[in-house]
Short mmCIF file of C-alpha atoms and ligand atoms in Angstrom, two decimals:
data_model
loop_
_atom_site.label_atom_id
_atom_site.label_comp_id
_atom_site.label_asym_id
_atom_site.label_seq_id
_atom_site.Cartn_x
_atom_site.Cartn_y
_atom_site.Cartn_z
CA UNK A 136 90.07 91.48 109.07
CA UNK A 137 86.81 90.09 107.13
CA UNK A 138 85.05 93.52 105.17
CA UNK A 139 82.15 91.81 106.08
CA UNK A 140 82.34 92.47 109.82
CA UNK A 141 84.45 95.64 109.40
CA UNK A 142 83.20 99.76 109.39
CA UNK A 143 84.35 100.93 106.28
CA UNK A 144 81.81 103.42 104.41
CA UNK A 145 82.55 103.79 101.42
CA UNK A 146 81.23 106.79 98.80
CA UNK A 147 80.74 106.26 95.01
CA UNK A 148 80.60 109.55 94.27
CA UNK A 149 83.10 112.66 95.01
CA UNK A 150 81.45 114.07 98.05
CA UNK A 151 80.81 118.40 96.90
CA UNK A 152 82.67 119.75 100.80
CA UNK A 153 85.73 118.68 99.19
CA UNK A 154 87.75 120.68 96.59
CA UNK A 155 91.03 118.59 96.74
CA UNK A 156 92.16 115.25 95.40
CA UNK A 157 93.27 113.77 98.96
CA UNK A 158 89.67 115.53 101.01
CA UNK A 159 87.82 113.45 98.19
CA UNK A 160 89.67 110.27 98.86
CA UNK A 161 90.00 110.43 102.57
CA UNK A 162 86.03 110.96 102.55
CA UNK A 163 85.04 108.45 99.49
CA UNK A 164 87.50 105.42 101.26
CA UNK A 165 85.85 105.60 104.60
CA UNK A 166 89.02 107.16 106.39
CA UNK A 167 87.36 110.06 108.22
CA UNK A 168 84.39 112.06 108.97
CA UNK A 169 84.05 115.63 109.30
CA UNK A 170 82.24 116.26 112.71
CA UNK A 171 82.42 120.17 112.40
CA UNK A 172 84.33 122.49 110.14
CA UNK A 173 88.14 121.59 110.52
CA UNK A 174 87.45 119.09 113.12
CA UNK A 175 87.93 115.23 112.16
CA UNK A 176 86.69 111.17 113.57
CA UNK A 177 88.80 109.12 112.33
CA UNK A 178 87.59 105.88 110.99
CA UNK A 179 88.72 102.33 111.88
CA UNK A 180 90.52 102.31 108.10
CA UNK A 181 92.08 106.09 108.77
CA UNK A 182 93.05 105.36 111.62
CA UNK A 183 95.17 102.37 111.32
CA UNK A 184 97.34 104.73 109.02
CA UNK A 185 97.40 107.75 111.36
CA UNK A 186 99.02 105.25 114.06
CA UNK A 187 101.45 103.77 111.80
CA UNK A 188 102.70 107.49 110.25
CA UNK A 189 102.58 107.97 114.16
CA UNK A 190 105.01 104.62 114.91
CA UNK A 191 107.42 106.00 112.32
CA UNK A 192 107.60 109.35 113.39
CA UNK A 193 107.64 107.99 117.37
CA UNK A 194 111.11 105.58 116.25
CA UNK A 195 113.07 108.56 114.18
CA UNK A 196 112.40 111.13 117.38
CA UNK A 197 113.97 108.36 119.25
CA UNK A 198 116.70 107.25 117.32
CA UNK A 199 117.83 110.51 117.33
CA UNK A 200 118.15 110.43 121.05
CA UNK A 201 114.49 112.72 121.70
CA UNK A 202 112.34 111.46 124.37
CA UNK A 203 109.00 111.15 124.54
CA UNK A 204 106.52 112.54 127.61
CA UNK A 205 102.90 113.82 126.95
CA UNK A 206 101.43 117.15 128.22
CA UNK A 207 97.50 117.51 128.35
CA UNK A 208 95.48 119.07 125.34
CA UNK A 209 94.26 121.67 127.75
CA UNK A 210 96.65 124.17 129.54
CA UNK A 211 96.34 126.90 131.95
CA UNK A 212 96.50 130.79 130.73
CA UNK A 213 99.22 131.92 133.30
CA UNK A 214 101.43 130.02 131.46
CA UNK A 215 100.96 132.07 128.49
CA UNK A 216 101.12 135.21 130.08
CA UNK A 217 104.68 134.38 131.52
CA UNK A 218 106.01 134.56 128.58
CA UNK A 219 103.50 137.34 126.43
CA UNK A 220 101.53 134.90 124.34
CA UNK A 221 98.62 134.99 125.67
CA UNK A 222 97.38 138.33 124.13
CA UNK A 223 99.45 137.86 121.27
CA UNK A 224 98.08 135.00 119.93
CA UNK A 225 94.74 136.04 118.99
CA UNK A 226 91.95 134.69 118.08
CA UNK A 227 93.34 131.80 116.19
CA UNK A 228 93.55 130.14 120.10
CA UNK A 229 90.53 128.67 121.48
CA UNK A 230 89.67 129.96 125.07
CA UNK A 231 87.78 128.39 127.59
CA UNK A 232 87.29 128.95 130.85
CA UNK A 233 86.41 126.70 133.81
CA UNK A 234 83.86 125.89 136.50
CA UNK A 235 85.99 128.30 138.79
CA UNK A 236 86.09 131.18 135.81
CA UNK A 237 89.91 130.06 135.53
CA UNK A 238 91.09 131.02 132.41
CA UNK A 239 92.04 127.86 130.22
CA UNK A 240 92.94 127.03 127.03
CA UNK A 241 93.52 124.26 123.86
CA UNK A 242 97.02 123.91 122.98
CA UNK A 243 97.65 124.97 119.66
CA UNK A 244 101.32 124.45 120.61
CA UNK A 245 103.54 123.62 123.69
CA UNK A 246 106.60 126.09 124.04
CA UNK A 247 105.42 127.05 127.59
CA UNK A 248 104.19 124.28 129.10
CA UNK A 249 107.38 122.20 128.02
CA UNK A 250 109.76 125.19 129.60
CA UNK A 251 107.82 125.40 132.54
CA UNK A 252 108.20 121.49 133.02
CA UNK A 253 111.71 121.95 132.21
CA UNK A 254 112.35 124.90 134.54
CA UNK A 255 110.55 123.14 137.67
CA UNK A 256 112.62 119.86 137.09
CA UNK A 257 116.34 120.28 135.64
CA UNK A 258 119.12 122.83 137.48
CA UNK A 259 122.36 121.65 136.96
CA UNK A 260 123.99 122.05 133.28
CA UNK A 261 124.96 118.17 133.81
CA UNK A 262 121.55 117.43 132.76
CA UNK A 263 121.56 119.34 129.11
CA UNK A 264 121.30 118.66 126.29
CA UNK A 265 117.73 117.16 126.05
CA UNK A 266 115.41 116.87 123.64
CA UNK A 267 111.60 116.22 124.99
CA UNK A 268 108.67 115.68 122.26
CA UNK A 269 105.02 114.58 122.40
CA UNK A 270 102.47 112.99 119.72
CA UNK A 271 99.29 114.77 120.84
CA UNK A 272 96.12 116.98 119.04
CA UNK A 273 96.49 120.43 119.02
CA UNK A 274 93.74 122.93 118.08
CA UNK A 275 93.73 126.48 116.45
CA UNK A 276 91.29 128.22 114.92
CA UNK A 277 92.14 128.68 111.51
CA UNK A 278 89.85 131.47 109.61
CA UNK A 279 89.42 128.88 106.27
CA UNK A 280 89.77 125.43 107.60
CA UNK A 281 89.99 123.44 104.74
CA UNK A 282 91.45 120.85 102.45
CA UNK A 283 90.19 118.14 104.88
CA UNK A 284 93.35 117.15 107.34
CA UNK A 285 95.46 119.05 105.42
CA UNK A 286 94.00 122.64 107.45
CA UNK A 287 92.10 120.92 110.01
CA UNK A 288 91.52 123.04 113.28
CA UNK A 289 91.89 120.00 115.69
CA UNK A 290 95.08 118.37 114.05
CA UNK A 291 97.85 115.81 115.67
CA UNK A 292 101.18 117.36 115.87
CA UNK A 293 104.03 115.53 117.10
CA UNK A 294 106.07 118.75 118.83
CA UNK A 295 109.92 118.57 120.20
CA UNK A 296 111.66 120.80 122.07
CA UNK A 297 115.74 121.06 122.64
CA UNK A 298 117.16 122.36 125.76
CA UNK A 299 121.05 123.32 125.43
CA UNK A 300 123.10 125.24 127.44
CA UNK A 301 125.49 127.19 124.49
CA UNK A 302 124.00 128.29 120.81
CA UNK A 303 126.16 126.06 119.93
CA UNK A 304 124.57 123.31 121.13
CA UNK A 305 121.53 124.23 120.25
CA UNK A 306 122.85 124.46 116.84
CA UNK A 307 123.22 120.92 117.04
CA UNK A 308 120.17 119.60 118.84
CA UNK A 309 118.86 121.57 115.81
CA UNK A 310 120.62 119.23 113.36
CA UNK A 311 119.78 116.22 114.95
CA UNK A 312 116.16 116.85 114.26
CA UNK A 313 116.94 118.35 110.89
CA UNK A 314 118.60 115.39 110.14
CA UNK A 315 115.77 112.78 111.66
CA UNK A 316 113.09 114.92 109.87
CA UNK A 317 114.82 113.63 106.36
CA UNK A 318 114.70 110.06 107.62
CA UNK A 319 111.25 110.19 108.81
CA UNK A 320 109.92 111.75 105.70
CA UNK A 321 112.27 109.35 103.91
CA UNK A 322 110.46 106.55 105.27
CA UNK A 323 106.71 107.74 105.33
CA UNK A 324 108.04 107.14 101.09
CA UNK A 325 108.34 111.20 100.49
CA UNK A 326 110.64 113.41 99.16
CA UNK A 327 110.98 116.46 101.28
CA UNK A 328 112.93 119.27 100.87
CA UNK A 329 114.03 121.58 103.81
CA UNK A 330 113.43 124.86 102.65
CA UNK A 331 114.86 128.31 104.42
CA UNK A 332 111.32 129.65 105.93
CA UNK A 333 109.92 132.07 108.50
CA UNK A 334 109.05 131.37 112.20
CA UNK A 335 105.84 133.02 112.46
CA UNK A 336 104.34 133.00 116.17
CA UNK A 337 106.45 130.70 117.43
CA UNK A 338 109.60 133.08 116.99
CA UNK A 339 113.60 132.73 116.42
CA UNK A 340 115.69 133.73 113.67
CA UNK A 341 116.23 129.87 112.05
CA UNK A 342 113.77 127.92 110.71
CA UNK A 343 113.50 125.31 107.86
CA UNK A 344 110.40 124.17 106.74
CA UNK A 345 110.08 120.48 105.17
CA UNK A 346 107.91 120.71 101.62
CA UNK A 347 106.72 118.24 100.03
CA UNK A 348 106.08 118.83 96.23
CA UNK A 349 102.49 118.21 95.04
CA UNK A 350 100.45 120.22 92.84
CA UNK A 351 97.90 120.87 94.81
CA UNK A 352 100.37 122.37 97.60
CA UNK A 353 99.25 125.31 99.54
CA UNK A 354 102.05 127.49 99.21
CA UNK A 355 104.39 128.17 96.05
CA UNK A 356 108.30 126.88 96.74
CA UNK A 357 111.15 127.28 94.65
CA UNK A 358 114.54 125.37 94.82
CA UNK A 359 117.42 123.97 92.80
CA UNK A 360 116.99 120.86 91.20
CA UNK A 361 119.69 118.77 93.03
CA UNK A 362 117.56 119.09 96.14
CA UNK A 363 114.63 116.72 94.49
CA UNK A 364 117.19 113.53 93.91
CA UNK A 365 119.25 114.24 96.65
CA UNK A 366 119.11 111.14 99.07
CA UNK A 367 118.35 111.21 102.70
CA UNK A 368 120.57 109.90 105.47
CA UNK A 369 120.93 105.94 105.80
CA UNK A 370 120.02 104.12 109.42
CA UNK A 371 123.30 103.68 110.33
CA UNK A 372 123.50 107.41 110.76
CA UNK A 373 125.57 108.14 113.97
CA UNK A 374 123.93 110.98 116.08
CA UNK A 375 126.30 111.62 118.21
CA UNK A 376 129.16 112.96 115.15
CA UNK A 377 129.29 116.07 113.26
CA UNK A 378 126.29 116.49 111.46
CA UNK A 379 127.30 119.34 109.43
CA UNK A 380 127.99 117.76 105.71
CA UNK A 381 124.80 116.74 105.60
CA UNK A 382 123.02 120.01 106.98
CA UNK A 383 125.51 121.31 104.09
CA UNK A 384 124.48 119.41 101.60
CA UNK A 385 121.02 120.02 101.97
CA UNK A 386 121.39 123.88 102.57
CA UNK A 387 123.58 124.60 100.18
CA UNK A 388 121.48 125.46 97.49
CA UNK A 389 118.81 127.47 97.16
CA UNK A 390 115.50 126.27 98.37
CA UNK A 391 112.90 128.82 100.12
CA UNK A 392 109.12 128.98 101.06
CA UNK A 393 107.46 132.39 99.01
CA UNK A 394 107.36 134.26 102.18
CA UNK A 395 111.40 133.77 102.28
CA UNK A 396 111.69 133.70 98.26
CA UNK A 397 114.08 136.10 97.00
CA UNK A 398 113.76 136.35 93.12
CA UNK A 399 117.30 138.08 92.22
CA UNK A 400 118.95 135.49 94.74
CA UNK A 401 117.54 132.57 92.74
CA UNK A 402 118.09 133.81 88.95
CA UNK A 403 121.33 134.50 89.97
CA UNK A 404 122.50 131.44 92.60
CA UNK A 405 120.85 128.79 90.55
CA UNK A 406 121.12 128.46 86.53
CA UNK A 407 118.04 128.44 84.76
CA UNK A 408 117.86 124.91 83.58
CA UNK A 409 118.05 124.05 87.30
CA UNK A 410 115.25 126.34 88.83
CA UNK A 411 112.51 124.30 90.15
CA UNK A 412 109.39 126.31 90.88
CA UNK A 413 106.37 124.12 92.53
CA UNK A 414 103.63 123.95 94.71
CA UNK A 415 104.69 122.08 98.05
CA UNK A 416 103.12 120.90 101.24
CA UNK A 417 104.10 121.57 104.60
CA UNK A 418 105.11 118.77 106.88
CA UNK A 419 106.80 119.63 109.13
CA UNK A 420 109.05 122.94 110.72
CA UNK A 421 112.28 123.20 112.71
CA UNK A 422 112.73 126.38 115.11
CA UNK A 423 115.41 128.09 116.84
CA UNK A 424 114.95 130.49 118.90
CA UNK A 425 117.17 131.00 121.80
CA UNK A 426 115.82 132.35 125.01
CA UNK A 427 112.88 133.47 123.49
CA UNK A 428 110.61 131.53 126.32
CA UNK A 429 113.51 130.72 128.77
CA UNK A 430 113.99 134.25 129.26
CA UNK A 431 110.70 135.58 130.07
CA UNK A 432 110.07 132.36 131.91
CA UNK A 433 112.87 132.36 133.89
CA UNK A 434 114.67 128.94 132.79
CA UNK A 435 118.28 128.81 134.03
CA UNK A 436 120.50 126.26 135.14
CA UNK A 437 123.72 126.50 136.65
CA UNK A 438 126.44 126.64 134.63
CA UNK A 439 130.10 125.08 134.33
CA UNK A 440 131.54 128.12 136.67
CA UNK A 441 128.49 128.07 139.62
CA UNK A 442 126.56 130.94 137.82
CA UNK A 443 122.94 130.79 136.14
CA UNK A 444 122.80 130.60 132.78
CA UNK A 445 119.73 130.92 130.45
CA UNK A 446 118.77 127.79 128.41
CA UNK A 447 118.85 128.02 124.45
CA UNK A 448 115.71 125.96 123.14
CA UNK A 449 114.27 125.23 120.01
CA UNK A 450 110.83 123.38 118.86
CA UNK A 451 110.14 120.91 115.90
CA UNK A 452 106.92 120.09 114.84
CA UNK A 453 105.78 117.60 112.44
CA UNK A 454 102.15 117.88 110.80
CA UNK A 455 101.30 113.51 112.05
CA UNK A 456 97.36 113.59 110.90
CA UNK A 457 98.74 116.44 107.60
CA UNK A 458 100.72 113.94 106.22
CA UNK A 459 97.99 110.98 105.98
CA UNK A 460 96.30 113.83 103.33
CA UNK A 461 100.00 114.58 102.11
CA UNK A 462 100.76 111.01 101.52
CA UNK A 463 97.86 111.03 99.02
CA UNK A 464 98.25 113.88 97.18
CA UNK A 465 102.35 112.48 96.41
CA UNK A 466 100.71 109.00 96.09
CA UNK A 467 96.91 108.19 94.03
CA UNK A 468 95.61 107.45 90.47
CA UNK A 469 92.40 107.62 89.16
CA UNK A 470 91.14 104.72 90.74
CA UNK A 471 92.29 105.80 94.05
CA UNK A 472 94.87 106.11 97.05
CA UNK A 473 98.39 103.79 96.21
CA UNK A 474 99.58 103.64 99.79
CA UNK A 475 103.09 103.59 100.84
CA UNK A 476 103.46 99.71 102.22
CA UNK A 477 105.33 101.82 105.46
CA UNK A 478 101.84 103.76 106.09
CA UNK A 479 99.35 100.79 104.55
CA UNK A 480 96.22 100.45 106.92
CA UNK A 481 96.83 96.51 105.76
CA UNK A 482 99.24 94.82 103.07
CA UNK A 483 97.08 92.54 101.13
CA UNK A 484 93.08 93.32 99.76
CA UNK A 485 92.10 88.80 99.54
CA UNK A 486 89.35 89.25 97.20
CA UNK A 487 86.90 86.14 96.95
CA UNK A 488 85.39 86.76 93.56
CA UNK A 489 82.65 83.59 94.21
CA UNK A 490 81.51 84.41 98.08
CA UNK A 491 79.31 81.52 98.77
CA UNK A 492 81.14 78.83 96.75
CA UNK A 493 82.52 76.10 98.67
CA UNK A 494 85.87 75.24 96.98
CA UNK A 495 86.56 79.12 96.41
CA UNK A 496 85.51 80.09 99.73
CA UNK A 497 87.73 77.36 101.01
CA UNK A 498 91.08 78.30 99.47
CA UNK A 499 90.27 81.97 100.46
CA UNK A 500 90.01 81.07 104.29
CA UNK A 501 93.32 79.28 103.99
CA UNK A 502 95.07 82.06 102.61
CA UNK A 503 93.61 84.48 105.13
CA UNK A 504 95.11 82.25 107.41
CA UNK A 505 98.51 81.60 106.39
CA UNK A 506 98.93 84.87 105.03
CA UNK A 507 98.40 86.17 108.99
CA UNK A 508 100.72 83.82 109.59
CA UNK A 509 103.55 84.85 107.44
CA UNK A 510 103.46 87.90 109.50
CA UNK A 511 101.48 90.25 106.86
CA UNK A 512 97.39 92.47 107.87
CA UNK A 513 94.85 91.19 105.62
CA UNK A 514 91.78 92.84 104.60
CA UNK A 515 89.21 89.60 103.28
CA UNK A 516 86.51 90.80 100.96
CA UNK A 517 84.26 88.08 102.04
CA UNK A 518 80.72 89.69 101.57
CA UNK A 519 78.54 88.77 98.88
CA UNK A 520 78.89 91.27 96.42
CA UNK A 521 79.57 91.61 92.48
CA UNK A 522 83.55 91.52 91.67
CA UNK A 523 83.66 94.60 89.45
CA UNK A 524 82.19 96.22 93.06
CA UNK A 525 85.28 94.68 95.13
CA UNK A 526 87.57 95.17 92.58
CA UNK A 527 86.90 99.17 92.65
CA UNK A 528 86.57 99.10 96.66
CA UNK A 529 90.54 97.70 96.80
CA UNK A 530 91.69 100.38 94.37
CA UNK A 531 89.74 103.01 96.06
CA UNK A 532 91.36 102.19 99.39
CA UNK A 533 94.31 101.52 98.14
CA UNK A 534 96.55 98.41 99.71
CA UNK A 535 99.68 97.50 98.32
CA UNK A 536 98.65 94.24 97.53
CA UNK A 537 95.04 92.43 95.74
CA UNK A 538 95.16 88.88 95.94
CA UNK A 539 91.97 87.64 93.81
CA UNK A 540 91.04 84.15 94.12
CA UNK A 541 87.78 82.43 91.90
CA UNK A 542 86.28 79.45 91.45
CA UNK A 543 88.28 78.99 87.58
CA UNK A 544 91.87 79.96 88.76
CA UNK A 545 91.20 77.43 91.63
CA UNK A 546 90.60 74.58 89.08
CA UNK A 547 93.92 75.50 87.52
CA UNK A 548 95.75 76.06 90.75
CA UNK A 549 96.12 79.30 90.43
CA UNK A 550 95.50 83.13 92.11
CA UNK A 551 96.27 86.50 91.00
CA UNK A 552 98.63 88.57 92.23
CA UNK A 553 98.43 92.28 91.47
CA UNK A 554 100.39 95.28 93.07
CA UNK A 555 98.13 98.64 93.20
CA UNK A 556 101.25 100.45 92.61
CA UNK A 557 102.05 99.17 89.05
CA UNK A 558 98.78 97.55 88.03
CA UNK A 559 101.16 94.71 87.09
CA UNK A 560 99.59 91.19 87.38
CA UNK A 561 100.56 87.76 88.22
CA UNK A 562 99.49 84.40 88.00
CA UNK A 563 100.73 82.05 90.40
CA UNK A 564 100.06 78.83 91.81
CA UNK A 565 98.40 79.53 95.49
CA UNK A 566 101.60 78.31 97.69
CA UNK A 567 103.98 80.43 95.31
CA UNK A 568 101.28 83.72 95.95
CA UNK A 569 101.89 83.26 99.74
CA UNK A 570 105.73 82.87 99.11
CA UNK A 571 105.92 86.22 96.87
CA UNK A 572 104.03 88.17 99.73
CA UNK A 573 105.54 86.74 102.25
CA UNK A 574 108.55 87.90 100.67
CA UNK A 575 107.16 91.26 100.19
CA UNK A 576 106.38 91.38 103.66
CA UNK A 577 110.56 91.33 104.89
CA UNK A 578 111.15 94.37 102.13
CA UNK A 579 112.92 97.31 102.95
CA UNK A 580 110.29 100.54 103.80
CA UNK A 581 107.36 98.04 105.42
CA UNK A 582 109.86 97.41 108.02
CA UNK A 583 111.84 99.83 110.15
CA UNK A 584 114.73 100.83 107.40
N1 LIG F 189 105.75 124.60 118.10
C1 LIG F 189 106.15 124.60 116.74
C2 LIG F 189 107.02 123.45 116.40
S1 LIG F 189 106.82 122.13 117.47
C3 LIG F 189 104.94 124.64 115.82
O1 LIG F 189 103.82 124.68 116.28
N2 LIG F 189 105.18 124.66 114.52
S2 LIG F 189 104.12 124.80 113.33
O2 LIG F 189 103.17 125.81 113.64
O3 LIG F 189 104.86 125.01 112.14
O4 LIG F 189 103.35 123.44 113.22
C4 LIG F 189 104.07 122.24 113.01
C5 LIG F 189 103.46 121.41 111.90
O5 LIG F 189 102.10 121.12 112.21
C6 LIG F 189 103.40 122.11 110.56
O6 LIG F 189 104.60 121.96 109.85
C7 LIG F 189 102.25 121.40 109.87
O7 LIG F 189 102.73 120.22 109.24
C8 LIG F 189 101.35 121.03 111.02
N3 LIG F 189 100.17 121.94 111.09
C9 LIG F 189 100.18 123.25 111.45
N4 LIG F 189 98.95 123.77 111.36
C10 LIG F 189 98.14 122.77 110.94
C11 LIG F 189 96.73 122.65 110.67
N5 LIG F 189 95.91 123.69 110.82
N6 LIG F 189 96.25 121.46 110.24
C12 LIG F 189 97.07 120.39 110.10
N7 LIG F 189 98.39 120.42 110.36
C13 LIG F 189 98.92 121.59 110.76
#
């Protein structure tokens, strides 16, 4: 992509709506727009790394054997009254009605709409377990919206639900997405910890919630210090065996949200060189909790012996548009956002320090072309600006990569190289550049791990 036919406005200066590090960024490198309070477009530049958290997110769900469907944003109220929602809910749900006064509203989640689909289609226990999901927005109504993404009121949730016929089952269809939650976050380069948390609206009595830590978390989180280098589950992870060791090894030790947090619990379970207390982000919750819509809603199947036999579900929501703001608070400098090369909106900033300048210009298209090539997204600073101003653009937005190229490297032979991560820089002849990023571009984490 050439910057100079691209949409990317950019802000010099922190814009004053914001008051955290990653609402700043997202605003100042052109990655959204606030259209009202809570409620987000996303950019050309944001958006590119909302689809790819979206593509990793879309292959863990169905490694782990989930499959994917889509239900509509809007859904009807009857619904909600099946199971006693609809009162219950409040005001955080936004109600509309229609041209026929039917009562309608925005999903801010999908437990009945899913177990209504489920009821109307599936009788026989032959056809459990399953586990159903969708990538789609969801709105509530929060009373502060704020922190950009982070609290948005329209926000893209990717929601599952498990369908098993024992609680032991369910126990683990529960795992499975326990277990693909530590992948996915594993890959989106965070370190989550599954913490022991409470199920709110959306009821049961199990729940985990998946922190990240980051200062500027929402919520205070406490946990044993093991849990921050403990490593997540490899790809070659086999679904189908008994999942338990490594649901043990990451509940084991103490780890709980502050609504959960029990203070004699933790001086006494974990020794005080090992106590970890931080602020952590939300990412994503796991919930079981049984018949808790089956029942009310009437899903049964028939069972092993002929008779009917309620369903045992759970949901599992991850926080997709959340973790693009997430992903920056874990990941920035002063200069700006250091993206993960998984999430990257492209690998490699080409900046042409001499727009304009035959030779330079030149070498730079040949580059932009190989590079695309090779396999790796490009972003060419071709307009005709000052390099100091390009040079603070790339850092701002934050690619792995900067590949500067001027007119007195070229008489040498030579490019720089420089990864935003490290600041490190290289000089390299141009055809051993292209080799180094192509190289970068078969390393583990850009590709699925
Ligand atoms: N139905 C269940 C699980 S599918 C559910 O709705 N769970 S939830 O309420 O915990 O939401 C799931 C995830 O969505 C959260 O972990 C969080 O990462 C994200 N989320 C929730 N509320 C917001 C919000 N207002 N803005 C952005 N993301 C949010």
């Amino acid at each position: 992509m050439r910057l100079s036919r691209y949409f990317l406005p950019l802000l010099r200066d922190d814009p004053k709506e914001a008051e955290t590090l990653s609402h700043k960024l997202m605003l100042r490198a052109g990655l959204v727009r606030q259209s009202s309070a809570g409620i987000y477009s996303w950019l050309p530049l944001g958006l590119r790394v909302l689809s790819k958290i979206e593509r990793i997110v879309r292959e863990e769900q169905d490694r782990a054997g989930a499959l994917e469907l889509l239900m509509p944003t809007i859904q009807p109220a009857e619904i909600w009254r099946e199971s006693g929602r609809y009162e219950v809910y409040g005001k955080e749900m936004l109600r509309i009605s229609d041209r026929h006064e039917r009562e309608m509203l925005y999903g801010p989640t999908n437990e009945e709409l899913i177990t209504q689909i489920f009821r109307d289609g599936v009788k026989s226990y032959k056809e459990l377990p399953r586990i159903l999901y969708h990538i789609q927005w969801k709105f509530r109504d929060e009373i502060r919206p704020r922190f950009g993404v982070m609290r948005g009121r329209e926000f893209l949730m990717k929601d599952s639900y498990s369908f098993d016929l024992t609680v032991k089952d369910a126990r683990a269809s529960y795992n499975k997405m326990f277990v693909s939650y530590l992948r996915t976050f594993n890959r989106l380069g965070l370190k989550s910890i599954p913490m022991a948390a409470e199920s709110g609206p959306i009821g049961g009595d199990m729940s985990h919630e998946f922190i990240i830590l980051a200062d500027t978390g929402e919520s205070e989180v406490y946990c044993h210090r093991d849990l921050v280098t403990l490593d997540s589950p490899g790809a070659d992870l086999d679904y189908e065996s008994d999942l338990t060791p490594i649901i043990q090894s990451w509940t084991g030790n103490y780890a709980a949200t502050s609504e959960k947090h029990d203070a004699g619990r933790f001086a006494k379970e974990v020794p005080e060189k090992d106590r970890v207390t931080a602020r952590g982000i939300e990412v994503g919750h796991i919930f079981f909790f049984g018949t808790k819509y089956s029942e009310p809603m009437g899903c049964k199947v028939q069972g092993p012996d002929g008779g009917l036999v309620t369903v045992q579900m759970g949901s599992y929501g991850i926080g997709v548009s959340r973790l693009v703001g997430a992903i920056i608070e874990a990941s920035h400098d002063e200069a700006g956002i250091i993206w993960p090369s998984a999430v990257a909106p492209f690998d490699v900033g080409l900046i042409n320090v001499k727009s304009g300048e035959d030779e330079t210009d030149k070498v730079c298209e040949n580059l932009y072309a190989k590079l695309g090539s090779a396999g790796l997204s490009v972003l060419y600073d071709d307009r005709d600006d000052r390099p100091g101003a390009k040079f603070a653009a790339l850092d701002l937005i934050g690619l792995p990569w900067q590949l500067i190229v001027g007119p007195k490297g070229i008489k040498a032979g030579e490019v720089e190289l420089r990864e935003r991560a490290t600041g490190a820089r290289l000089t390299l002849g141009i055809d051993a550049a292209l080799h180094r990023l192509a190289a970068s571009a078969a390393e583990p984490g850009r590709k699925a791990a």
